[in-house]
Every structure is written in C-alpha cells, then in structure tokens.
CSV table of N, CA and C in Angstrom, one decimal:
chain,number,residue,atom,x,y,z
A,1,UNK,N,0.8,-1.2,0.0
A,1,UNK,CA,0.0,0.0,0.0
A,1,UNK,C,0.8,1.3,0.0
A,2,UNK,N,0.2,2.3,0.3
A,2,UNK,CA,0.9,3.6,0.2
A,2,UNK,C,1.9,3.8,1.4
A,3,UNK,N,1.6,3.2,2.6
A,3,UNK,CA,2.5,3.4,3.7
A,3,UNK,C,3.8,2.6,3.5
A,4,UNK,N,3.8,1.4,2.9
A,4,UNK,CA,5.0,0.7,2.7
A,4,UNK,C,5.9,1.3,1.7
A,5,UNK,N,5.3,2.0,0.7
A,5,UNK,CA,6.1,2.7,-0.3
A,5,UNK,C,6.7,4.0,0.2
A,6,UNK,N,6.0,4.7,1.1
A,6,UNK,CA,6.4,6.0,1.5
A,6,UNK,C,7.6,5.9,2.5
A,7,UNK,N,7.8,4.8,3.2
A,7,UNK,CA,8.9,4.7,4.2
A,7,UNK,C,10.2,4.7,3.5
A,8,UNK,N,10.5,3.9,2.5
A,8,UNK,CA,11.8,4.0,1.8
A,8,UNK,C,12.1,5.4,1.2
A,9,UNK,N,11.1,6.0,0.6
A,9,UNK,CA,11.3,7.3,0.0
A,9,UNK,C,11.6,8.3,1.1
A,10,UNK,N,11.0,8.2,2.3
A,10,UNK,CA,11.3,9.1,3.4
A,10,UNK,C,12.7,8.9,3.9
A,11,UNK,N,13.1,7.6,3.9
A,11,UNK,CA,14.5,7.3,4.3
A,11,UNK,C,15.5,7.9,3.4
A,12,UNK,N,15.3,7.8,2.1
A,12,UNK,CA,16.1,8.3,1.1
A,12,UNK,C,16.3,9.8,1.2
A,13,UNK,N,15.1,10.5,1.4
A,13,UNK,CA,15.1,12.0,1.5
A,13,UNK,C,15.9,12.4,2.8
A,14,UNK,N,15.7,11.7,3.9
A,14,UNK,CA,16.4,12.0,5.1
A,14,UNK,C,18.0,11.8,4.9
A,15,UNK,N,18.4,10.7,4.3
A,15,UNK,CA,19.8,10.5,4.1
A,15,UNK,C,20.4,11.6,3.1
A,16,UNK,N,19.6,12.0,2.1
A,16,UNK,CA,20.0,13.0,1.2
A,16,UNK,C,20.2,14.3,1.9
A,17,UNK,N,19.2,14.7,2.7
A,17,UNK,CA,19.3,16.0,3.4
A,17,UNK,C,20.5,16.0,4.4
A,18,UNK,N,20.7,14.8,5.1
A,18,UNK,CA,21.8,14.7,6.0
A,18,UNK,C,23.1,14.8,5.3
A,19,UNK,N,23.2,14.2,4.1
A,19,UNK,CA,24.5,14.3,3.3
A,19,UNK,C,24.8,15.8,3.0
A,20,UNK,N,23.8,16.5,2.5
A,20,UNK,CA,24.0,17.9,2.2
A,20,UNK,C,24.4,18.7,3.4
A,21,UNK,N,23.7,18.5,4.5
A,21,UNK,CA,24.1,19.2,5.8
A,21,UNK,C,25.5,18.9,6.2
A,22,UNK,N,25.9,17.6,6.2
A,22,UNK,CA,27.3,17.2,6.6
A,22,UNK,C,28.3,17.8,5.6
A,23,UNK,N,28.0,17.9,4.3
A,23,UNK,CA,28.9,18.5,3.4
A,23,UNK,C,29.0,20.0,3.7
A,24,UNK,N,27.9,20.6,4.0
A,24,UNK,CA,27.9,22.1,4.3
A,24,UNK,C,28.8,22.4,5.5
A,25,UNK,N,28.7,21.5,6.5
A,25,UNK,CA,29.5,21.7,7.7
A,25,UNK,C,31.0,21.5,7.4
A,26,UNK,N,31.2,20.4,6.6
A,26,UNK,CA,32.6,20.1,6.2
A,26,UNK,C,33.2,21.3,5.4
A,27,UNK,N,32.5,21.8,4.5
A,27,UNK,CA,32.9,22.9,3.7
A,27,UNK,C,33.3,24.1,4.5
A,28,UNK,N,32.4,24.4,5.5
A,28,UNK,CA,32.6,25.5,6.4
A,28,UNK,C,33.9,25.3,7.2
A,29,UNK,N,34.1,24.1,7.7
A,29,UNK,CA,35.3,23.8,8.5
A,29,UNK,C,36.6,23.9,7.7
A,30,UNK,N,36.5,23.4,6.4
A,30,UNK,CA,37.6,23.5,5.6
A,30,UNK,C,38.0,25.0,5.3
A,31,UNK,N,37.0,25.8,5.0
A,31,UNK,CA,37.3,27.2,4.7
A,31,UNK,C,37.8,27.9,5.9
A,32,UNK,N,37.3,27.6,7.1
A,32,UNK,CA,37.9,28.2,8.3
A,32,UNK,C,39.3,27.8,8.6
A,33,UNK,N,39.7,26.6,8.1
A,33,UNK,CA,41.1,26.2,8.2
A,33,UNK,C,42.0,26.7,7.1
A,34,UNK,N,41.4,27.5,6.2
A,34,UNK,CA,42.2,28.1,5.2
A,34,UNK,C,42.3,27.3,3.9
A,35,UNK,N,41.6,26.2,3.7
A,35,UNK,CA,41.6,25.4,2.5
A,35,UNK,C,40.5,25.8,1.6
A,36,UNK,N,40.8,25.6,0.3
A,36,UNK,CA,39.7,25.8,-0.7
A,36,UNK,C,38.9,24.5,-0.8
A,37,UNK,N,37.6,24.7,-0.4
A,37,UNK,CA,36.7,23.5,-0.3
A,37,UNK,C,36.0,23.3,-1.6
A,38,UNK,N,35.6,22.0,-1.8
A,38,UNK,CA,34.8,21.8,-3.0
A,38,UNK,C,33.5,22.5,-2.9
A,39,UNK,N,32.8,22.8,-4.0
A,39,UNK,CA,31.6,23.5,-4.0
A,39,UNK,C,30.5,22.6,-3.4
A,40,UNK,N,29.5,23.2,-2.8
A,40,UNK,CA,28.4,22.5,-2.1
A,40,UNK,C,27.5,21.8,-3.2
A,41,UNK,N,27.6,22.2,-4.4
A,41,UNK,CA,26.8,21.5,-5.5
A,41,UNK,C,27.1,20.1,-5.7
A,42,UNK,N,28.4,19.7,-5.3
A,42,UNK,CA,28.7,18.3,-5.4
A,42,UNK,C,27.9,17.4,-4.5
A,43,UNK,N,27.3,17.9,-3.4
A,43,UNK,CA,26.6,17.1,-2.5
A,43,UNK,C,25.1,17.0,-2.8
A,44,UNK,N,24.6,17.7,-3.8
A,44,UNK,CA,23.2,17.6,-4.0
A,44,UNK,C,22.7,16.3,-4.7
A,45,UNK,N,23.6,15.7,-5.4
A,45,UNK,CA,23.2,14.4,-6.0
A,45,UNK,C,24.1,13.3,-5.6
A,46,UNK,N,23.6,12.2,-5.1
A,46,UNK,CA,24.3,11.2,-4.5
A,46,UNK,C,25.4,10.6,-5.4
A,47,UNK,N,25.2,10.7,-6.7
A,47,UNK,CA,26.2,10.2,-7.7
A,47,UNK,C,27.4,11.1,-7.7
A,48,UNK,N,27.3,12.3,-7.2
A,48,UNK,CA,28.4,13.3,-7.2
A,48,UNK,C,29.2,13.2,-5.9
A,49,UNK,N,28.7,12.5,-4.9
A,49,UNK,CA,29.5,12.4,-3.6
A,49,UNK,C,30.9,11.9,-3.8
A,50,UNK,N,31.1,10.9,-4.6
A,50,UNK,CA,32.5,10.5,-4.8
A,50,UNK,C,33.3,11.6,-5.4
A,51,UNK,N,32.8,12.4,-6.2
A,51,UNK,CA,33.5,13.6,-6.8
A,51,UNK,C,33.9,14.6,-5.7
A,52,UNK,N,32.9,14.8,-4.8
A,52,UNK,CA,33.2,15.7,-3.6
A,52,UNK,C,34.3,15.2,-2.8
A,53,UNK,N,34.2,13.9,-2.5
A,53,UNK,CA,35.3,13.2,-1.6
A,53,UNK,C,36.6,13.2,-2.3
A,54,UNK,N,36.6,13.0,-3.6
A,54,UNK,CA,37.9,13.0,-4.4
A,54,UNK,C,38.5,14.4,-4.4
A,55,UNK,N,37.8,15.4,-4.7
A,55,UNK,CA,38.3,16.8,-4.7
A,55,UNK,C,38.7,17.3,-3.3
A,56,UNK,N,38.0,16.8,-2.3
A,56,UNK,CA,38.3,17.2,-0.9
A,56,UNK,C,39.7,16.6,-0.6
A,57,UNK,N,39.9,15.3,-0.8
A,57,UNK,CA,41.2,14.7,-0.5
A,57,UNK,C,42.3,15.3,-1.3
A,58,UNK,N,42.0,15.6,-2.6
A,58,UNK,CA,43.1,16.2,-3.5
A,58,UNK,C,43.5,17.5,-3.0
A,59,UNK,N,42.5,18.4,-2.7
A,59,UNK,CA,42.8,19.7,-2.2
A,59,UNK,C,43.5,19.8,-0.8
A,60,UNK,N,43.2,18.8,0.0
A,60,UNK,CA,43.8,18.7,1.3
A,60,UNK,C,45.1,18.0,1.3
A,61,UNK,N,45.4,17.4,0.1
A,61,UNK,CA,46.6,16.6,-0.1
A,61,UNK,C,46.7,15.5,1.0
A,62,UNK,N,45.5,14.9,1.2
A,62,UNK,CA,45.4,13.8,2.1
A,62,UNK,C,45.1,12.5,1.4
A,63,UNK,N,45.0,11.4,2.1
A,63,UNK,CA,44.7,10.1,1.5
A,63,UNK,C,43.2,10.1,1.0
A,64,UNK,N,42.9,9.1,0.3
A,64,UNK,CA,41.6,9.0,-0.3
A,64,UNK,C,40.7,8.0,0.5
A,65,UNK,N,41.0,7.8,1.8
A,65,UNK,CA,40.3,6.9,2.7
A,65,UNK,C,38.8,7.2,2.7
A,66,UNK,N,38.3,8.5,2.8
A,66,UNK,CA,36.9,8.7,2.8
A,66,UNK,C,36.2,8.2,1.5
A,67,UNK,N,36.8,8.4,0.4
A,67,UNK,CA,36.3,8.0,-0.9
A,67,UNK,C,36.2,6.5,-0.9
A,68,UNK,N,37.3,5.8,-0.5
A,68,UNK,CA,37.3,4.4,-0.5
A,68,UNK,C,36.3,3.8,0.4
A,69,UNK,N,36.1,4.3,1.6
A,69,UNK,CA,35.1,3.8,2.5
A,69,UNK,C,33.7,4.0,1.9
A,70,UNK,N,33.5,5.2,1.3
A,70,UNK,CA,32.1,5.5,0.7
A,70,UNK,C,31.8,4.4,-0.3
A,71,UNK,N,32.8,4.1,-1.2
A,71,UNK,CA,32.6,3.1,-2.3
A,71,UNK,C,32.3,1.8,-1.7
A,72,UNK,N,33.1,1.4,-0.7
A,72,UNK,CA,32.9,0.0,-0.1
A,72,UNK,C,31.6,-0.1,0.6
A,73,UNK,N,31.2,1.0,1.3
A,73,UNK,CA,29.8,0.9,1.9
A,73,UNK,C,28.7,0.8,0.9
A,74,UNK,N,28.8,1.5,-0.2
A,74,UNK,CA,27.8,1.4,-1.2
A,74,UNK,C,27.8,0.1,-1.9
A,75,UNK,N,28.9,-0.5,-2.2
A,75,UNK,CA,29.0,-1.8,-2.8
A,75,UNK,C,28.4,-2.8,-1.8
A,76,UNK,N,28.7,-2.7,-0.5
A,76,UNK,CA,28.1,-3.6,0.5
A,76,UNK,C,26.6,-3.5,0.5
A,77,UNK,N,26.1,-2.3,0.4
A,77,UNK,CA,24.6,-2.1,0.4
A,77,UNK,C,24.0,-2.8,-0.8
A,78,UNK,N,24.7,-2.9,-1.9
A,78,UNK,CA,24.2,-3.5,-3.1
A,78,UNK,C,24.3,-5.1,-3.0
A,79,UNK,N,25.5,-5.5,-2.5
A,79,UNK,CA,25.8,-6.9,-2.6
A,79,UNK,C,25.2,-7.7,-1.4
A,80,UNK,N,25.2,-7.1,-0.2
A,80,UNK,CA,24.6,-7.9,0.9
A,80,UNK,C,23.1,-8.0,0.8
A,81,UNK,N,22.6,-9.2,0.9
A,81,UNK,CA,21.1,-9.4,0.8
A,81,UNK,C,20.4,-8.8,2.0
A,82,UNK,N,19.2,-8.4,1.8
A,82,UNK,CA,18.4,-7.7,2.9
A,82,UNK,C,17.7,-8.8,3.7
C-alpha cells in the first residue's frame, strides 16, 4: 500500500538531506582552516558524492580513505542481501 512505499522514500530523503548538511559543515570547517573547499553543489546528487570526496582529498593533499570507505559501503549495500 501507500504506507509501505512511503517509508523507503522518506529514508532516502532523510539521508540525502543529512548528506547535504554534513557536506555544508565540512565545507565551512575547511574554509575556516584556510583550505579551498569543493563546492556545495557536489553534495546535492548522491552520484556526485564520490567527486566531492575526491576533490576534498586532493585539495587537502590527504589520502583517499573517505572515498574508498564510501565506495565500499555502497558496494556492500548492493551486494549484501536484505
């Protein structure tokens, strides 16, 4: 019915909004630390999150662990049966 369909959509929207909020906080912290942060627009579409994480690591000259973890988590979500 309608209720069973609405719950996954609600969850997706909550995760999407949380991702944008966390990226906004991250961007603010990076700018306060004097780094050039990736633009917030990278965070609006889930398919661009890897791009945000890549450019973040590149600009900070740090390792790509956040990107690798993001990829592994998303692969696990697809591979692991529910």
